[in-house]
């Protein structure tokens, strides 16, 4: 009997949902079970729409819709964060986590309604199941959220609708429906939170480090949408257009984002950043080390392009060559996680800003480096870069950084979590840096036994799990803040579940795997 990879992927996600439900056991966890069941049915409708070409927008080919794994990320994330914040007595973040959970459920339901609305003939059974799940979620929302929190959820939903229309129209074939839900939904939530906090500056509190990412996301979004619409009506490759692009970028950064950020941190951002970096010699040493690794990564890109231009028949970088960058990123993140997580947080946000700016330069062919970047990065394209954007390196950065950015610091006593929670900041390093790298290298070179229905191999998955266990042991040796107590079996089980998801998912694993490992380790 032929095994459908989509069914196995959905089974793994269901197992994660049940793990969270058993640990949390409240109204919202029951709703998450209802949501994953209706997402399973709706996913088949989306997959059929993608195969028939009736999905309205052009989504990424050679992949399923990914509705099930994407629909559950935000709800599960909110559930586990609420559990931690409730245990620590932080009421504000407990309520915030509930908003995250309900927002994720509402976004998933909205995407389901789109699929059901454009499917012909109307799928009666799926409509009934989606209606029952939606009714349960709406009833729970009424019982648990205040009016202001419900309005906040509706605001995110409204931003998501308009932003999805813009992004999917301007960037065809860049995302699957599930990836669009995850990425655009996350951006919509960040935009709404930044607007909310900007309108209530008197209530702004917390670490200044946490405000860099929201301001960067909103600034990058404004820059991208503005020039994508502008260059629909004018040539982007001329020197005049390129000069205008650089001028507007400087105006946005220095004239809007810097003053905006200064409202949150109470100082000029550049002066704050200078004091932050020069706080001690360790930070300066880490920065020098990271600059050295950046030079090494640049040399790898230049060397591979030189080999292609010197007559080599290899037109695309191999899997092993692409994994060099995973190793470089692991070497970048581990010292930061051990010695200075705040510096790593700020540096990763800065790196994201550089990556997004360079991608804009490449995409719009902005002089003088636009065409050069196109030539250099073409060598490293894979089947997931089927749209106008090259996002693989950005997904890698996000996968490594999201566990650090999402770490519930206000709900962690002294900034540390007990048991498996001590490994939460390392979720990206484990799932992507170690697990995905080892699975790809060993699977492509020595793998012989394939998982049914996929190109992934049993050898790759087994070595991935084994390598992550070894990495955990190394982290225990070098990071004295980690105290796993008796949670070893839970850690091995979590790693194994995520490794199985890697074997069967056709979504962007660099983005999906760290989030699911983050959720499991936080329980």
Short mmCIF file of C-alpha atoms in Angstrom, two decimals:
data_model
loop_
_atom_site.label_atom_id
_atom_site.label_comp_id
_atom_site.label_asym_id
_atom_site.label_seq_id
_atom_site.Cartn_x
_atom_site.Cartn_y
_atom_site.Cartn_z
CA UNK A 1 0.00 0.00 0.00
CA UNK A 2 1.33 3.41 -1.02
CA UNK A 3 1.88 5.74 1.95
CA UNK A 4 0.91 9.37 1.45
CA UNK A 5 3.61 11.67 2.92
CA UNK A 6 0.95 14.29 3.68
CA UNK A 7 -0.83 11.84 5.99
CA UNK A 8 2.38 11.04 7.86
CA UNK A 9 3.19 14.73 8.18
CA UNK A 10 -0.29 15.38 9.58
CA UNK A 11 0.08 12.45 11.99
CA UNK A 12 3.33 13.89 13.38
CA UNK A 13 1.67 17.29 13.85
CA UNK A 14 -1.29 15.60 15.57
CA UNK A 15 1.15 13.86 17.93
CA UNK A 16 2.66 17.24 18.84
CA UNK A 17 -0.83 18.68 19.41
CA UNK A 18 -1.72 15.78 21.71
CA UNK A 19 1.53 16.26 23.66
CA UNK A 20 0.65 19.91 24.22
CA UNK A 21 -2.95 19.01 25.10
CA UNK A 22 -1.88 16.48 27.73
CA UNK A 23 0.47 19.03 29.30
CA UNK A 24 -1.94 21.99 29.22
CA UNK A 25 -5.46 20.45 29.27
CA UNK A 26 -7.71 23.51 29.02
CA UNK A 27 -10.37 24.91 26.70
CA UNK A 28 -7.84 26.19 24.21
CA UNK A 29 -6.01 22.87 23.96
CA UNK A 30 -9.32 21.14 23.14
CA UNK A 31 -9.87 23.77 20.45
CA UNK A 32 -6.40 23.02 19.04
CA UNK A 33 -7.47 19.39 18.55
CA UNK A 34 -10.60 20.54 16.73
CA UNK A 35 -8.46 22.90 14.64
CA UNK A 36 -5.98 20.23 13.54
CA UNK A 37 -8.82 17.88 12.52
CA UNK A 38 -10.52 20.52 10.37
CA UNK A 39 -7.13 21.59 8.95
CA UNK A 40 -6.52 18.00 7.85
CA UNK A 41 -9.73 17.98 5.82
CA UNK A 42 -9.21 21.48 4.44
CA UNK A 43 -5.66 20.63 3.39
CA UNK A 44 -7.01 18.10 0.90
CA UNK A 45 -9.17 20.83 -0.64
CA UNK A 46 -6.20 23.16 -0.91
CA UNK A 47 -4.04 20.42 -2.46
CA UNK A 48 -6.73 19.73 -5.05
CA UNK A 49 -6.97 23.46 -5.83
CA UNK A 50 -3.20 23.65 -6.29
CA UNK A 51 -3.15 20.67 -8.64
CA UNK A 52 -6.05 22.03 -10.72
CA UNK A 53 -4.72 25.59 -10.83
CA UNK A 54 -7.83 27.01 -9.18
CA UNK A 55 -6.16 28.53 -6.11
CA UNK A 56 -6.57 32.18 -7.30
CA UNK A 57 -2.92 33.08 -6.55
CA UNK A 58 0.22 31.30 -7.80
CA UNK A 59 1.75 29.30 -4.97
CA UNK A 60 5.08 27.49 -4.77
CA UNK A 61 5.00 24.37 -6.99
CA UNK A 62 6.30 20.88 -6.13
CA UNK A 63 4.92 21.11 -2.58
CA UNK A 64 1.62 20.42 -0.86
CA UNK A 65 -0.39 23.22 0.72
CA UNK A 66 1.10 22.68 4.18
CA UNK A 67 -2.07 23.80 5.95
CA UNK A 68 -1.86 21.34 8.85
CA UNK A 69 1.68 22.11 10.13
CA UNK A 70 1.36 25.86 9.51
CA UNK A 71 -2.09 26.19 11.11
CA UNK A 72 -0.92 24.77 14.42
CA UNK A 73 2.26 26.79 15.03
CA UNK A 74 0.75 29.98 16.49
CA UNK A 75 -1.97 28.23 18.56
CA UNK A 76 0.50 25.76 20.07
CA UNK A 77 3.06 28.49 20.64
CA UNK A 78 0.50 30.53 22.55
CA UNK A 79 -0.56 27.52 24.60
CA UNK A 80 2.94 26.61 25.80
CA UNK A 81 3.87 30.24 26.45
CA UNK A 82 0.71 30.70 28.51
CA UNK A 83 1.56 27.63 30.57
CA UNK A 84 5.03 29.01 31.39
CA UNK A 85 3.74 32.50 32.16
CA UNK A 86 0.95 31.12 34.34
CA UNK A 87 3.44 29.07 36.33
CA UNK A 88 5.62 32.15 36.90
CA UNK A 89 2.65 34.34 37.87
CA UNK A 90 3.08 36.81 35.00
CA UNK A 91 -0.55 37.75 34.32
CA UNK A 92 0.18 40.27 31.54
CA UNK A 93 2.07 37.76 29.37
CA UNK A 94 -0.43 35.03 30.25
CA UNK A 95 -3.18 37.14 28.67
CA UNK A 96 -0.89 38.01 25.77
CA UNK A 97 -0.28 34.30 25.12
CA UNK A 98 -4.04 33.68 25.01
CA UNK A 99 -4.32 36.37 22.34
CA UNK A 100 -1.56 34.63 20.37
CA UNK A 101 -3.44 31.31 20.57
CA UNK A 102 -6.81 32.70 19.46
CA UNK A 103 -5.20 34.82 16.73
CA UNK A 104 -3.49 31.77 15.26
CA UNK A 105 -6.74 29.82 15.30
CA UNK A 106 -8.66 32.64 13.62
CA UNK A 107 -6.05 33.02 10.87
CA UNK A 108 -6.17 29.26 10.21
CA UNK A 109 -9.98 29.33 10.07
CA UNK A 110 -9.90 32.25 7.64
CA UNK A 111 -7.59 30.33 5.30
CA UNK A 112 -9.95 27.36 5.56
CA UNK A 113 -12.91 29.53 4.59
CA UNK A 114 -11.06 30.68 1.47
CA UNK A 115 -10.46 27.09 0.36
CA UNK A 116 -14.05 26.07 1.04
CA UNK A 117 -15.40 29.16 -0.71
CA UNK A 118 -13.59 28.54 -4.00
CA UNK A 119 -13.88 24.74 -4.10
CA UNK A 120 -16.49 23.41 -6.51
CA UNK A 121 -18.60 21.45 -5.88
CA UNK A 122 -18.99 22.67 -2.31
CA UNK A 123 -17.42 20.05 0.04
CA UNK A 124 -20.37 19.51 2.42
CA UNK A 125 -18.62 17.20 4.90
CA UNK A 126 -15.57 19.45 5.21
CA UNK A 127 -17.82 22.49 5.66
CA UNK A 128 -19.61 20.75 8.55
CA UNK A 129 -16.32 19.82 10.24
CA UNK A 130 -14.88 23.33 9.75
CA UNK A 131 -18.12 24.81 11.07
CA UNK A 132 -18.02 22.70 14.22
CA UNK A 133 -14.36 23.59 14.85
CA UNK A 134 -15.06 27.26 14.19
CA UNK A 135 -18.03 27.26 16.54
CA UNK A 136 -15.96 25.72 19.34
CA UNK A 137 -13.19 28.29 18.83
CA UNK A 138 -15.62 31.22 18.71
CA UNK A 139 -17.37 30.04 21.88
CA UNK A 140 -14.02 29.67 23.68
CA UNK A 141 -13.00 33.14 22.48
CA UNK A 142 -16.18 34.61 23.93
CA UNK A 143 -15.59 32.86 27.24
CA UNK A 144 -11.89 33.65 27.72
CA UNK A 145 -11.02 36.96 26.00
CA UNK A 146 -12.03 40.48 26.92
CA UNK A 147 -13.59 42.86 24.41
CA UNK A 148 -10.31 44.70 23.87
CA UNK A 149 -8.51 41.41 23.25
CA UNK A 150 -11.15 40.32 20.73
CA UNK A 151 -10.71 43.65 18.92
CA UNK A 152 -6.96 43.01 18.87
CA UNK A 153 -7.52 39.62 17.21
CA UNK A 154 -9.80 41.20 14.62
CA UNK A 155 -7.19 43.88 13.89
CA UNK A 156 -4.58 41.22 13.15
CA UNK A 157 -7.05 39.40 10.92
CA UNK A 158 -7.76 42.60 8.97
CA UNK A 159 -4.05 43.32 8.50
CA UNK A 160 -3.54 39.71 7.41
CA UNK A 161 -6.24 39.95 4.73
CA UNK A 162 -4.83 43.07 3.08
CA UNK A 163 -1.21 42.04 3.49
CA UNK A 164 -1.88 38.60 1.98
CA UNK A 165 -3.47 40.17 -1.09
CA UNK A 166 -0.45 42.43 -1.61
CA UNK A 167 2.25 39.83 -0.93
CA UNK A 168 0.72 36.96 -2.90
CA UNK A 169 -0.01 39.24 -5.87
CA UNK A 170 3.46 40.82 -5.99
CA UNK A 171 5.38 37.62 -5.18
CA UNK A 172 3.91 34.65 -7.09
CA UNK A 173 5.29 31.13 -6.52
CA UNK A 174 7.27 32.18 -3.43
CA UNK A 175 5.07 30.50 -0.80
CA UNK A 176 2.73 27.60 -0.27
CA UNK A 177 -0.61 28.48 1.40
CA UNK A 178 0.77 27.19 4.70
CA UNK A 179 3.99 29.18 4.43
CA UNK A 180 1.99 32.29 3.55
CA UNK A 181 -0.17 31.72 6.63
CA UNK A 182 2.86 31.35 8.87
CA UNK A 183 4.91 34.25 7.48
CA UNK A 184 2.22 36.80 6.67
CA UNK A 185 0.33 35.90 9.86
CA UNK A 186 3.44 36.46 11.95
CA UNK A 187 4.19 39.78 10.24
CA UNK A 188 0.57 40.90 10.72
CA UNK A 189 0.75 40.14 14.43
CA UNK A 190 4.04 42.05 14.79
CA UNK A 191 2.67 45.06 12.89
CA UNK A 192 -0.42 45.19 15.11
CA UNK A 193 1.63 44.90 18.31
CA UNK A 194 3.98 47.69 17.22
CA UNK A 195 1.07 49.99 16.36
CA UNK A 196 -0.60 49.19 19.68
CA UNK A 197 2.54 49.95 21.66
CA UNK A 198 3.22 53.12 19.66
CA UNK A 199 -0.21 54.43 20.62
CA UNK A 200 0.37 53.61 24.31
CA UNK A 201 3.95 54.73 24.93
CA UNK A 202 3.19 55.35 28.60
CA UNK A 203 2.70 51.60 29.04
CA UNK A 204 5.84 50.61 27.12
CA UNK A 205 8.14 48.51 29.27
CA UNK A 206 10.62 45.69 28.99
CA UNK A 207 14.06 45.15 27.54
CA UNK A 208 14.99 47.65 24.76
CA UNK A 209 16.49 44.72 22.83
CA UNK A 210 13.00 43.38 22.14
CA UNK A 211 11.92 46.45 20.13
CA UNK A 212 14.55 46.20 17.39
CA UNK A 213 12.87 43.30 15.60
CA UNK A 214 9.31 44.77 15.33
CA UNK A 215 10.61 48.11 14.05
CA UNK A 216 12.84 46.32 11.52
CA UNK A 217 9.97 44.13 10.28
CA UNK A 218 7.64 47.10 9.78
CA UNK A 219 10.38 49.17 8.11
CA UNK A 220 11.33 46.36 5.73
CA UNK A 221 7.67 45.77 4.90
CA UNK A 222 7.09 49.45 4.11
CA UNK A 223 10.23 49.61 1.96
CA UNK A 224 9.42 46.45 0.02
CA UNK A 225 5.76 47.23 -0.66
CA UNK A 226 6.50 50.85 -1.66
CA UNK A 227 9.17 49.99 -4.20
CA UNK A 228 7.38 46.89 -5.51
CA UNK A 229 4.41 49.09 -6.40
CA UNK A 230 6.58 51.96 -7.65
CA UNK A 231 8.71 49.82 -9.93
CA UNK A 232 5.59 48.47 -11.58
CA UNK A 233 5.39 51.84 -13.33
CA UNK A 234 9.06 52.76 -13.81
CA UNK A 235 12.36 51.09 -14.71
CA UNK A 236 14.30 49.93 -11.63
CA UNK A 237 17.67 49.24 -13.27
CA UNK A 238 18.57 52.82 -14.19
CA UNK A 239 21.01 54.87 -12.13
CA UNK A 240 18.28 57.40 -11.38
CA UNK A 241 15.94 54.76 -9.92
CA UNK A 242 18.79 53.18 -7.98
CA UNK A 243 19.80 56.54 -6.49
CA UNK A 244 16.17 57.16 -5.51
CA UNK A 245 16.02 53.71 -3.86
CA UNK A 246 19.12 54.39 -1.75
CA UNK A 247 17.89 57.87 -0.80
CA UNK A 248 14.46 56.60 0.26
CA UNK A 249 16.07 53.77 2.24
CA UNK A 250 18.20 56.31 4.10
CA UNK A 251 15.16 58.53 4.72
CA UNK A 252 13.14 55.58 6.02
CA UNK A 253 15.95 54.38 8.28
CA UNK A 254 17.23 57.67 9.64
CA UNK A 255 14.08 59.77 9.44
CA UNK A 256 11.37 57.29 10.51
CA UNK A 257 12.71 54.07 12.03
CA UNK A 258 15.41 55.66 14.21
CA UNK A 259 13.04 58.20 15.84
CA UNK A 260 10.39 55.48 16.16
CA UNK A 261 12.84 53.17 17.91
CA UNK A 262 14.07 55.98 20.17
CA UNK A 263 10.51 56.38 21.50
CA UNK A 264 10.65 52.81 22.83
CA UNK A 265 14.18 52.72 24.24
CA UNK A 266 14.31 56.33 25.48
CA UNK A 267 17.64 57.11 23.77
CA UNK A 268 19.06 57.57 20.30
CA UNK A 269 19.35 53.99 18.95
CA UNK A 270 22.90 54.44 17.61
CA UNK A 271 24.19 55.75 20.96
CA UNK A 272 22.39 52.96 22.79
CA UNK A 273 23.85 50.41 20.38
CA UNK A 274 27.37 51.79 20.83
CA UNK A 275 27.12 51.49 24.62
CA UNK A 276 25.57 48.04 24.27
CA UNK A 277 28.36 46.71 22.06
CA UNK A 278 31.22 48.18 24.10
CA UNK A 279 29.82 47.02 27.46
CA UNK A 280 32.66 44.53 27.87
CA UNK A 281 35.58 42.99 25.97
CA UNK A 282 33.74 39.69 25.48
CA UNK A 283 31.19 41.38 23.22
CA UNK A 284 33.91 42.95 21.10
CA UNK A 285 35.63 39.56 20.75
CA UNK A 286 32.37 37.93 19.69
CA UNK A 287 31.77 40.63 17.08
CA UNK A 288 35.26 40.19 15.64
CA UNK A 289 34.71 36.44 15.51
CA UNK A 290 31.37 36.87 13.73
CA UNK A 291 32.86 39.26 11.20
CA UNK A 292 35.54 36.65 10.47
CA UNK A 293 32.85 33.99 9.87
CA UNK A 294 30.99 36.42 7.57
CA UNK A 295 34.16 36.81 5.52
CA UNK A 296 34.51 33.01 5.37
CA UNK A 297 30.91 32.65 4.12
CA UNK A 298 31.53 35.32 1.47
CA UNK A 299 34.68 33.51 0.35
CA UNK A 300 32.69 30.28 -0.06
CA UNK A 301 30.21 32.10 -2.34
CA UNK A 302 32.99 33.69 -4.40
CA UNK A 303 34.95 30.43 -4.64
CA UNK A 304 31.94 28.45 -5.86
CA UNK A 305 31.17 31.08 -8.50
CA UNK A 306 34.82 31.13 -9.58
CA UNK A 307 34.71 27.37 -10.09
CA UNK A 308 31.61 27.73 -12.27
CA UNK A 309 33.15 30.48 -14.37
CA UNK A 310 36.44 28.61 -14.79
CA UNK A 311 34.81 25.92 -16.89
CA UNK A 312 33.34 23.56 -14.36
CA UNK A 313 30.29 21.64 -15.59
CA UNK A 314 28.58 21.97 -12.24
CA UNK A 315 25.94 24.67 -12.61
CA UNK A 316 24.37 24.34 -9.16
CA UNK A 317 25.93 23.98 -5.75
CA UNK A 318 25.55 20.51 -4.28
CA UNK A 319 23.69 19.74 -1.08
CA UNK A 320 26.97 19.36 0.79
CA UNK A 321 28.21 22.76 -0.38
CA UNK A 322 24.97 24.43 0.73
CA UNK A 323 25.33 22.79 4.14
CA UNK A 324 28.66 24.60 4.58
CA UNK A 325 26.57 27.63 5.41
CA UNK A 326 24.66 25.65 8.04
CA UNK A 327 27.96 24.79 9.72
CA UNK A 328 29.09 28.41 9.59
CA UNK A 329 25.81 29.51 11.17
CA UNK A 330 26.17 26.87 13.91
CA UNK A 331 29.69 28.16 14.61
CA UNK A 332 28.18 31.66 14.79
CA UNK A 333 25.28 30.94 17.13
CA UNK A 334 26.73 28.53 19.69
CA UNK A 335 29.26 30.98 21.23
CA UNK A 336 26.57 33.66 21.35
CA UNK A 337 24.11 31.31 23.08
CA UNK A 338 26.70 30.30 25.65
CA UNK A 339 28.30 33.67 26.39
CA UNK A 340 25.93 36.52 25.46
CA UNK A 341 22.38 35.88 24.25
CA UNK A 342 21.38 39.54 24.28
CA UNK A 343 24.20 40.42 21.88
CA UNK A 344 23.23 37.48 19.69
CA UNK A 345 19.64 38.73 19.67
CA UNK A 346 20.64 42.19 18.47
CA UNK A 347 23.22 40.85 15.99
CA UNK A 348 20.73 38.42 14.43
CA UNK A 349 18.21 41.25 13.97
CA UNK A 350 20.92 43.35 12.32
CA UNK A 351 21.86 40.43 10.07
CA UNK A 352 18.20 40.04 9.06
CA UNK A 353 18.13 43.74 8.13
CA UNK A 354 21.21 43.29 5.93
CA UNK A 355 19.79 40.16 4.26
CA UNK A 356 16.48 41.85 3.48
CA UNK A 357 18.19 44.96 2.09
CA UNK A 358 20.48 42.88 -0.14
CA UNK A 359 17.51 40.84 -1.36
CA UNK A 360 15.71 44.05 -2.30
CA UNK A 361 18.81 45.21 -4.15
CA UNK A 362 19.00 41.89 -5.99
CA UNK A 363 15.28 41.63 -6.72
CA UNK A 364 14.90 45.19 -8.02
CA UNK A 365 18.33 45.06 -9.77
CA UNK A 366 19.45 48.17 -7.92
CA UNK A 367 22.80 49.49 -9.09
CA UNK A 368 25.66 48.99 -8.54
CA UNK A 369 25.33 45.54 -6.91
CA UNK A 370 21.94 44.23 -8.04
CA UNK A 371 23.08 42.31 -11.10
CA UNK A 372 26.19 41.05 -9.33
CA UNK A 373 24.11 39.59 -6.50
CA UNK A 374 21.87 37.86 -9.03
CA UNK A 375 24.88 36.16 -10.60
CA UNK A 376 26.46 35.15 -7.30
CA UNK A 377 23.33 33.71 -5.68
CA UNK A 378 21.97 31.88 -8.74
CA UNK A 379 24.44 29.05 -8.07
CA UNK A 380 22.80 28.28 -4.72
CA UNK A 381 19.19 28.10 -5.86
CA UNK A 382 17.19 24.97 -5.13
CA UNK A 383 13.67 23.81 -5.99
CA UNK A 384 12.17 25.91 -3.18
CA UNK A 385 13.39 29.17 -4.78
CA UNK A 386 10.87 28.99 -7.61
CA UNK A 387 9.56 32.54 -7.29
CA UNK A 388 11.17 35.93 -7.90
CA UNK A 389 12.66 36.04 -4.39
CA UNK A 390 15.59 34.01 -3.05
CA UNK A 391 14.57 33.26 0.53
CA UNK A 392 16.57 30.17 1.52
CA UNK A 393 19.30 32.08 3.37
CA UNK A 394 16.70 34.27 5.09
CA UNK A 395 14.77 31.18 6.21
CA UNK A 396 18.00 29.73 7.61
CA UNK A 397 18.61 32.89 9.63
CA UNK A 398 15.00 32.93 10.85
CA UNK A 399 15.11 29.26 11.84
CA UNK A 400 18.22 29.80 13.95
CA UNK A 401 17.00 33.09 15.46
CA UNK A 402 13.30 32.52 16.19
CA UNK A 403 13.90 30.43 19.36
CA UNK A 404 16.04 33.29 20.68
CA UNK A 405 13.56 36.01 19.73
CA UNK A 406 10.58 34.06 21.10
CA UNK A 407 12.22 33.02 24.36
CA UNK A 408 9.79 33.95 27.19
CA UNK A 409 12.28 35.96 29.22
CA UNK A 410 9.67 37.73 31.42
CA UNK A 411 8.24 34.32 32.37
CA UNK A 412 11.62 32.72 33.11
CA UNK A 413 13.08 33.20 36.61
CA UNK A 414 16.53 34.81 36.23
CA UNK A 415 16.22 34.33 32.46
CA UNK A 416 16.50 30.54 32.75
CA UNK A 417 14.01 27.70 32.33
CA UNK A 418 14.29 24.37 34.19
CA UNK A 419 14.48 20.95 32.60
CA UNK A 420 14.16 20.69 28.84
CA UNK A 421 13.31 24.41 28.78
CA UNK A 422 17.02 25.11 29.19
CA UNK A 423 17.48 23.93 25.60
CA UNK A 424 14.76 26.20 24.17
CA UNK A 425 17.19 28.85 22.82
CA UNK A 426 19.14 26.02 21.15
CA UNK A 427 16.09 24.73 19.24
CA UNK A 428 17.22 26.35 15.98
CA UNK A 429 20.77 25.07 16.32
CA UNK A 430 19.54 21.54 17.05
CA UNK A 431 16.77 21.27 14.44
CA UNK A 432 18.38 23.16 11.56
CA UNK A 433 22.07 23.61 12.28
CA UNK A 434 22.73 20.04 13.42
CA UNK A 435 19.73 17.85 12.57
CA UNK A 436 18.84 19.07 9.10
CA UNK A 437 22.50 19.37 8.07
CA UNK A 438 23.44 15.85 9.18
CA UNK A 439 20.26 14.35 7.68
CA UNK A 440 20.94 15.97 4.29
CA UNK A 441 24.63 15.10 4.13
CA UNK A 442 24.37 11.49 5.34
CA UNK A 443 21.08 10.86 3.56
CA UNK A 444 22.40 12.08 0.19
CA UNK A 445 25.75 10.28 0.45
CA UNK A 446 25.06 7.04 2.30
CA UNK A 447 21.30 6.67 2.48
CA UNK A 448 19.80 3.56 0.86
CA UNK A 449 16.51 2.89 2.68
CA UNK A 450 13.96 5.55 1.73
CA UNK A 451 11.02 6.52 3.87
CA UNK A 452 7.86 5.43 1.99
CA UNK A 453 6.65 8.13 -0.35
CA UNK A 454 9.63 10.50 0.05
CA UNK A 455 13.20 11.01 -1.12
CA UNK A 456 14.42 11.18 2.48
CA UNK A 457 16.23 8.17 3.91
CA UNK A 458 16.06 6.26 7.16
CA UNK A 459 19.84 6.62 7.56
CA UNK A 460 19.60 10.39 7.27
CA UNK A 461 16.87 10.62 9.92
CA UNK A 462 18.65 8.23 12.31
CA UNK A 463 21.96 10.08 12.07
CA UNK A 464 20.09 13.35 12.52
CA UNK A 465 18.59 12.20 15.83
CA UNK A 466 21.92 10.76 16.98
CA UNK A 467 23.81 13.96 16.10
CA UNK A 468 21.30 16.14 17.97
CA UNK A 469 21.63 13.95 21.08
CA UNK A 470 25.41 14.36 20.91
CA UNK A 471 24.94 18.12 20.49
CA UNK A 472 22.74 18.23 23.61
CA UNK A 473 25.48 16.44 25.55
CA UNK A 474 28.02 19.02 24.32
CA UNK A 475 25.75 21.90 25.34
CA UNK A 476 25.50 20.38 28.83
CA UNK A 477 29.29 20.42 29.10
CA UNK A 478 29.89 23.98 27.90
CA UNK A 479 26.72 25.78 29.09
CA UNK A 480 26.42 25.61 32.87
CA UNK A 481 22.98 27.28 32.80
CA UNK A 482 21.35 24.14 31.38
CA UNK A 483 19.95 21.73 33.97
CA UNK A 484 17.93 18.96 32.33
CA UNK A 485 17.09 17.10 35.56
CA UNK A 486 15.20 13.95 34.48
CA UNK A 487 13.85 15.15 31.13
CA UNK A 488 16.22 13.15 28.89
CA UNK A 489 13.52 10.87 27.50
CA UNK A 490 11.30 13.87 26.67
CA UNK A 491 14.18 15.55 24.84
CA UNK A 492 14.95 12.42 22.80
CA UNK A 493 11.26 11.99 21.98
CA UNK A 494 10.93 15.64 20.93
CA UNK A 495 13.99 15.43 18.70
CA UNK A 496 12.69 12.23 17.12
CA UNK A 497 9.26 13.72 16.41
CA UNK A 498 10.79 16.77 14.73
CA UNK A 499 13.17 14.56 12.74
CA UNK A 500 10.17 12.62 11.43
CA UNK A 501 8.52 15.92 10.46
CA UNK A 502 11.69 16.83 8.56
CA UNK A 503 11.55 13.54 6.69
CA UNK A 504 7.99 13.98 5.47
CA UNK A 505 7.30 17.70 5.14
CA UNK A 506 7.59 19.52 1.82
CA UNK A 507 7.39 22.92 3.51
CA UNK A 508 10.39 25.10 4.37
CA UNK A 509 12.02 22.95 7.02
CA UNK A 510 14.42 25.72 8.09
CA UNK A 511 11.39 27.64 9.32
CA UNK A 512 9.05 24.89 10.51
CA UNK A 513 11.33 22.50 12.42
CA UNK A 514 12.78 24.98 14.96
CA UNK A 515 9.31 26.21 15.86
CA UNK A 516 7.99 22.71 16.58
CA UNK A 517 11.09 21.77 18.57
CA UNK A 518 10.75 25.07 20.46
CA UNK A 519 7.14 24.18 21.35
CA UNK A 520 8.01 20.67 22.53
CA UNK A 521 11.01 21.73 24.62
CA UNK A 522 9.01 24.49 26.27
CA UNK A 523 6.46 22.03 27.69
#
